[in-house]
């Protein structure tokens, strides 16, 4: 996916003006949060489950190399292939080469943000392999040439009338507002594809090191078909998704569905140990696990920032974020949205490409309270703000250094500081009469445009209390 | 390939030499009790939670009446052809289910030999390896007679459940499944909770997307 995060402000502005999007966001985020709260409240041990979940993810990240080697060993022992990809190009090339070697021209895909991250569909298209998204939301977006605005509910910005018109145009069905009919039309269109496809591509929610089990969570059944019908199954897994023990799934599979959709359990959880065994009547004859780095080891190298790797992608932080709830997902301009997206995007793409995102937060902390693995998102957002500012200073080093030198001179003695204060006070009182600052020049104007700032008093506190 | 592997592992090792300042390896507290559940009747708990996620519950009073219950479901869905799996414990065969349905004029296949004919079958009938009471979840291990498609491919799924297969929750299921998966004896296992569903259009709950829209459990005493 081509990042457009630097255009956060204009896209957010447009979102605020769209009544339809505002309705969709309010309804969706309200329902997600209500569901999560009810599903958590049902368990008296919810808080200790969160602590446990966090401890499991923390342990996994701090034993990452050891656990990945164990996962690799166990996947190989059961006949699976493991490919380590440093970046998206390596991952995409491995998959398209595999498709070529096996003569695959059609691949079915389940929803996977990791594959969005590396633009796998574009790579497949270029290589002459047609990728078909089979999750309903992703299918809608693929037909429309649109991008996800929510990593759990990718088409949350679409309403039924738009879907109806799309299906009339692309699937040739009669126009209907009935969601059931629209869903059945997608089912019918995709049904043959599962059986025709030579390759099924999924993401992975967890990879269990101890047993070599890849766990995929879903509701529609498209993962089930994607991993049952085609002869080849390829799972693309971000390497932070590894967990140590099979038993850890008890905690994580309790936290994830309840935090994501408010379900006690998602409709389908697939625990997959590779290719079909002798005697089994169906299932893939080949299994390939692609372990994707693509910046994750670099994030790991930042001790202040690595906590974002604990994320289990439930999207609870999106639903509670007062910014996401108004601006929607497209403003974030990449694969991950909301508070976690505002942290991950500059981590993955660099501080310049993700610059506005960490500032798109009031740091209210609702995300931290909602996170099932207690990621301290406000701290991570502040850390990313620091990195963005450091980057700006570095890129404009002459200007920044001069400013810092001037500020440094004024801050050196109390007298100079008092003099600077007097200058600013005098200047601000020259901007007009009245209690509030209204007419100010330069960068201050933008700040004043949406806020009230009283003028400084005629005598500063320092004069009142004496020297 | 080996290059990338070596490079990634070296990057991770280098990264981990810088410990996180927020890293505290405090052991997690043990899980406390959830909302009190009356475990004197785990089957009752399963029934409640299974029906809460949209499942249909049937409890024929005797084993002899199980066939009638299944036949009623098959007729209710106007199914002319059904798939009857060969479940690992052999419950379906011990009930002579396939033969009895055939005698009633229902076309029965024991496995999907031609996948292109998948849509001919309206109903699939299977056994189940465990039922998780806490979440109303059915757990299936892949086996030679009951593969991957056998629990997903038809619009209607009928599951014959023996009372003894009901367990409390995920923890007990994981204990059962771990040796089978870790040893490589089976290639996978599936947890199924209610019908196939989506909320991708305006968060409107719609069942029967790619998997069954209707799921029945028949309790076998």
Coordinates of N, CA and C in Angstrom, one line a residue, chain A residues 234-340:
Chain A
X234 N 0.1 -20.7 1.7 CA 1.2 -19.8 2.1 C 0.6 -18.9 3.2
X235 N 1.3 -19.0 4.3 CA 1.0 -18.1 5.4 C 2.0 -17.0 5.6
X236 N 1.6 -15.7 5.5 CA 2.6 -14.6 5.6 C 2.5 -14.1 7.1
X237 N 3.5 -14.2 7.8 CA 3.4 -13.9 9.2 C 4.5 -12.8 9.6
X238 N 4.1 -11.7 10.1 CA 5.1 -10.8 10.7 C 5.8 -11.5 11.8
X239 N 7.1 -11.3 11.9 CA 7.9 -12.2 12.8 C 7.6 -11.9 14.3
X240 N 6.9 -10.8 14.6 CA 6.6 -10.6 16.0 C 5.4 -11.4 16.5
X241 N 4.7 -12.1 15.5 CA 3.5 -12.8 15.9 C 3.8 -14.2 16.6
X242 N 5.0 -14.5 16.8 CA 5.3 -15.8 17.4 C 5.0 -15.7 18.9
X243 N 4.5 -16.8 19.5 CA 4.3 -17.0 20.9 C 5.0 -18.2 21.4
X244 N 5.3 -18.3 22.7 CA 6.1 -19.4 23.1 C 5.4 -20.7 23.2
X245 N 4.3 -20.8 23.9 CA 3.7 -22.1 24.2 C 2.3 -22.2 23.6
X246 N 1.9 -23.5 23.4 CA 0.5 -23.8 22.9 C -0.5 -23.3 23.9
X247 N -0.2 -23.5 25.2 CA -1.1 -23.2 26.3 C -1.4 -21.7 26.3
X248 N -0.4 -20.9 25.8 CA -0.6 -19.4 25.8 C -1.9 -19.0 25.0
X249 N -2.3 -19.9 24.1 CA -3.5 -19.6 23.3 C -4.8 -19.5 24.2
X250 N -4.8 -20.1 25.3 CA -5.9 -20.0 26.2 C -6.2 -18.5 26.6
X251 N -5.1 -17.8 26.9 CA -5.2 -16.4 27.2 C -5.4 -15.6 26.0
X252 N -4.7 -15.8 24.9 CA -4.7 -14.9 23.8 C -6.0 -15.1 23.0
X253 N -6.5 -16.3 22.9 CA -7.8 -16.5 22.2 C -9.0 -16.1 23.1
X254 N -8.8 -15.8 24.3 CA -9.8 -15.2 25.1 C -9.8 -13.7 25.0
X255 N -8.6 -13.1 24.9 CA -8.5 -11.7 24.8 C -8.9 -11.2 23.4
X256 N -8.4 -11.9 22.4 CA -8.5 -11.3 21.0 C -10.0 -11.1 20.6
X257 N -10.8 -12.2 20.5 CA -12.2 -12.0 20.0 C -13.0 -11.1 20.9
X258 N -12.8 -11.2 22.2 CA -13.6 -10.3 23.1 C -13.2 -8.8 22.9
X259 N -11.9 -8.6 22.7 CA -11.5 -7.2 22.5 C -11.8 -6.7 21.1
X260 N -11.9 -7.6 20.1 CA -12.0 -7.1 18.7 C -13.5 -6.9 18.4
X261 N -14.3 -7.9 18.5 CA -15.7 -7.8 18.1 C -16.7 -8.1 19.2
X262 N -16.2 -8.3 20.4 CA -17.1 -8.6 21.5 C -17.6 -10.0 21.5
X263 N -17.1 -10.8 20.7 CA -17.5 -12.2 20.7 C -16.8 -13.0 21.7
X264 N -17.5 -14.0 22.3 CA -16.8 -14.9 23.3 C -15.7 -15.6 22.5
X265 N -16.0 -16.0 21.3 CA -15.0 -16.7 20.4 C -15.4 -16.3 19.0
X266 N -14.4 -16.1 18.2 CA -14.7 -15.8 16.7 C -15.3 -17.1 16.1
X267 N -16.0 -16.9 15.1 CA -16.7 -18.1 14.5 C -15.8 -19.2 14.1
X268 N -14.6 -18.8 13.6 CA -13.7 -19.9 13.2 C -12.3 -19.6 13.7
X269 N -11.7 -20.5 14.4 CA -10.2 -20.4 14.7 C -9.6 -21.7 14.1
X270 N -8.6 -21.4 13.1 CA -7.9 -22.5 12.5 C -6.6 -22.7 13.2
X271 N -6.3 -23.9 13.7 CA -5.0 -24.2 14.2 C -4.3 -25.2 13.2
X272 N -3.3 -24.6 12.5 CA -2.8 -25.3 11.3 C -1.4 -25.8 11.5
X273 N -1.2 -27.1 11.3 CA 0.1 -27.6 11.4 C 0.6 -28.1 10.0
X274 N 0.5 -27.3 9.0 CA 1.1 -27.6 7.7 C 0.3 -28.5 6.8
X275 N 1.0 -29.2 6.0 CA 0.4 -29.9 4.8 C -0.4 -31.1 5.3
X276 N -1.3 -31.6 4.4 CA -2.1 -32.8 4.6 C -1.2 -34.0 5.0
X277 N -1.7 -34.8 5.9 CA -1.0 -36.0 6.3 C -1.5 -37.2 5.5
X278 N -0.7 -38.2 5.4 CA -1.1 -39.4 4.7 C -2.5 -39.9 5.2
X279 N -3.4 -40.1 4.4 CA -4.7 -40.6 4.8 C -5.7 -39.5 4.9
X280 N -5.3 -38.2 5.1 CA -6.2 -37.2 5.2 C -6.8 -36.9 3.8
X281 N -8.1 -36.7 3.7 CA -8.8 -36.6 2.4 C -8.6 -35.3 1.6
X282 N -8.2 -34.2 2.3 CA -8.1 -33.0 1.6 C -7.1 -32.1 2.4
X283 N -7.0 -30.9 2.0 CA -6.0 -30.0 2.5 C -4.8 -29.8 1.6
X284 N -4.0 -28.8 1.8 CA -2.9 -28.5 0.9 C -1.8 -29.6 0.9
X285 N -1.2 -29.8 -0.2 CA -0.1 -30.7 -0.2 C 1.3 -30.0 0.1
X286 N 1.2 -28.7 0.1 CA 2.4 -27.9 0.4 C 2.1 -26.8 1.4
X287 N 2.9 -26.6 2.4 CA 2.7 -25.5 3.3 C 4.0 -24.6 3.3
X288 N 3.8 -23.3 3.1 CA 5.0 -22.4 3.2 C 4.7 -21.3 4.2
X289 N 5.6 -21.1 5.2 CA 5.5 -20.0 6.1 C 6.5 -19.0 5.7
X290 N 6.0 -17.8 5.5 CA 6.9 -16.6 5.2 C 7.0 -15.8 6.4
X291 N 8.2 -15.7 7.0 CA 8.4 -14.9 8.2 C 8.9 -13.6 7.7
X292 N 8.1 -12.5 8.0 CA 8.4 -11.2 7.4 C 9.0 -10.3 8.5
X293 N 10.2 -9.8 8.1 CA 10.8 -8.7 9.0 C 10.3 -7.4 8.6
X294 N 10.7 -6.8 7.5 CA 10.2 -5.6 6.9 C 10.2 -4.4 8.0
X295 N 11.2 -4.4 8.8 CA 11.3 -3.3 9.7 C 11.1 -3.7 11.2
X296 N 10.6 -4.9 11.4 CA 10.3 -5.3 12.7 C 11.6 -5.4 13.6
X297 N 12.7 -5.9 13.1 CA 13.9 -6.0 13.9 C 14.5 -4.6 14.2
X298 N 14.2 -3.7 13.3 CA 14.6 -2.3 13.5 C 13.8 -1.7 14.7
X299 N 12.5 -2.0 14.7 CA 11.6 -1.5 15.8 C 12.1 -2.1 17.1
X300 N 12.5 -3.4 17.0 CA 13.0 -4.1 18.2 C 14.2 -3.5 18.8
X301 N 15.0 -2.9 17.9 CA 16.3 -2.3 18.3 C 16.1 -1.0 19.1
X302 N 14.9 -0.5 19.1 CA 14.6 0.8 19.8 C 13.9 0.4 21.2
X303 N 14.7 0.4 22.2 CA 14.1 -0.1 23.5 C 12.9 0.6 24.0
X304 N 12.8 1.9 23.6 CA 11.7 2.7 24.0 C 10.4 2.5 23.1
X305 N 10.7 1.9 21.9 CA 9.6 1.8 21.0 C 9.1 0.4 20.7
X306 N 9.8 -0.6 21.2 CA 9.5 -2.0 20.8 C 8.2 -2.5 21.4
X307 N 7.7 -1.8 22.4 CA 6.4 -2.3 23.0 C 5.3 -2.4 21.9
X308 N 5.4 -1.6 20.9 CA 4.3 -1.7 19.8 C 4.3 -3.1 19.2
X309 N 5.4 -3.9 19.3 CA 5.4 -5.2 18.7 C 4.5 -6.2 19.5
X310 N 4.1 -5.8 20.7 CA 3.2 -6.7 21.5 C 1.8 -6.8 20.9
X311 N 1.5 -5.8 20.0 CA 0.1 -5.7 19.5 C -0.5 -7.0 18.9
X312 N -1.7 -7.3 19.3 CA -2.4 -8.5 18.7 C -3.5 -8.1 17.7
X313 N -3.5 -6.8 17.3 CA -4.4 -6.4 16.2 C -5.9 -6.6 16.4
X314 N -6.3 -6.2 17.6 CA -7.8 -6.3 17.9 C -8.5 -5.1 17.5
X315 N -7.8 -4.0 17.3 CA -8.4 -2.7 16.9 C -9.3 -2.1 18.0
X316 N -9.2 -2.5 19.2 CA -10.0 -1.8 20.3 C -9.5 -0.4 20.4
X317 N -8.3 -0.1 20.2 CA -7.8 1.3 20.4 C -8.4 2.2 19.3
X318 N -8.7 1.7 18.2 CA -9.3 2.6 17.1 C -10.7 3.0 17.6
X319 N -11.5 2.1 18.1 CA -12.9 2.3 18.5 C -13.0 3.4 19.6
X320 N -12.0 3.4 20.5 CA -12.1 4.3 21.6 C -11.4 5.7 21.4
X321 N -10.7 5.8 20.3 CA -9.9 7.0 20.0 C -10.8 8.1 19.6
X322 N -10.8 9.2 20.3 CA -11.6 10.4 19.9 C -11.1 11.0 18.5
X323 N -9.9 10.7 18.1 CA -9.5 11.2 16.8 C -9.9 10.2 15.7
X324 N -9.7 8.9 15.9 CA -10.1 7.9 14.9 C -11.6 8.0 14.7
X325 N -12.3 8.2 15.8 CA -13.8 8.2 15.7 C -14.3 9.3 14.8
X326 N -13.5 10.3 14.6 CA -14.0 11.4 13.8 C -13.3 11.4 12.4
X327 N -12.1 11.1 12.3 CA -11.4 11.3 11.0 C -11.4 10.0 10.2
X328 N -11.7 8.8 10.9 CA -11.7 7.6 10.1 C -10.3 7.1 9.8
X329 N -10.3 6.0 9.0 CA -9.0 5.4 8.8 C -8.1 5.9 7.7
X330 N -8.8 6.4 6.6 CA -8.0 6.8 5.5 C -7.0 7.9 5.8
X331 N -7.3 8.8 6.7 CA -6.4 9.9 7.1 C -5.0 9.4 7.5
X332 N -5.0 8.2 8.1 CA -3.8 7.6 8.6 C -2.9 7.2 7.5
X333 N -3.5 7.0 6.3 CA -2.7 6.9 5.1 C -1.9 5.6 4.9
X334 N -2.1 4.6 5.7 CA -1.4 3.3 5.5 C -2.2 2.2 6.0
X335 N -1.5 1.1 6.3 CA -2.2 -0.2 6.6 C -2.9 -0.2 8.0
X336 N -2.2 0.5 9.0 CA -2.6 0.5 10.4 C -3.2 1.8 10.7
X337 N -4.3 1.8 11.4 CA -5.0 3.1 11.7 C -5.0 3.3 13.3
X338 N -5.6 4.5 13.6 CA -5.9 4.8 15.0 C -4.6 4.9 15.8
X339 N -4.7 4.9 17.1 CA -3.4 5.1 17.9 C -2.3 4.1 17.6
X340 N -2.6 2.8 17.4 CA -1.5 1.9 17.1 C -0.9 2.2 15.7

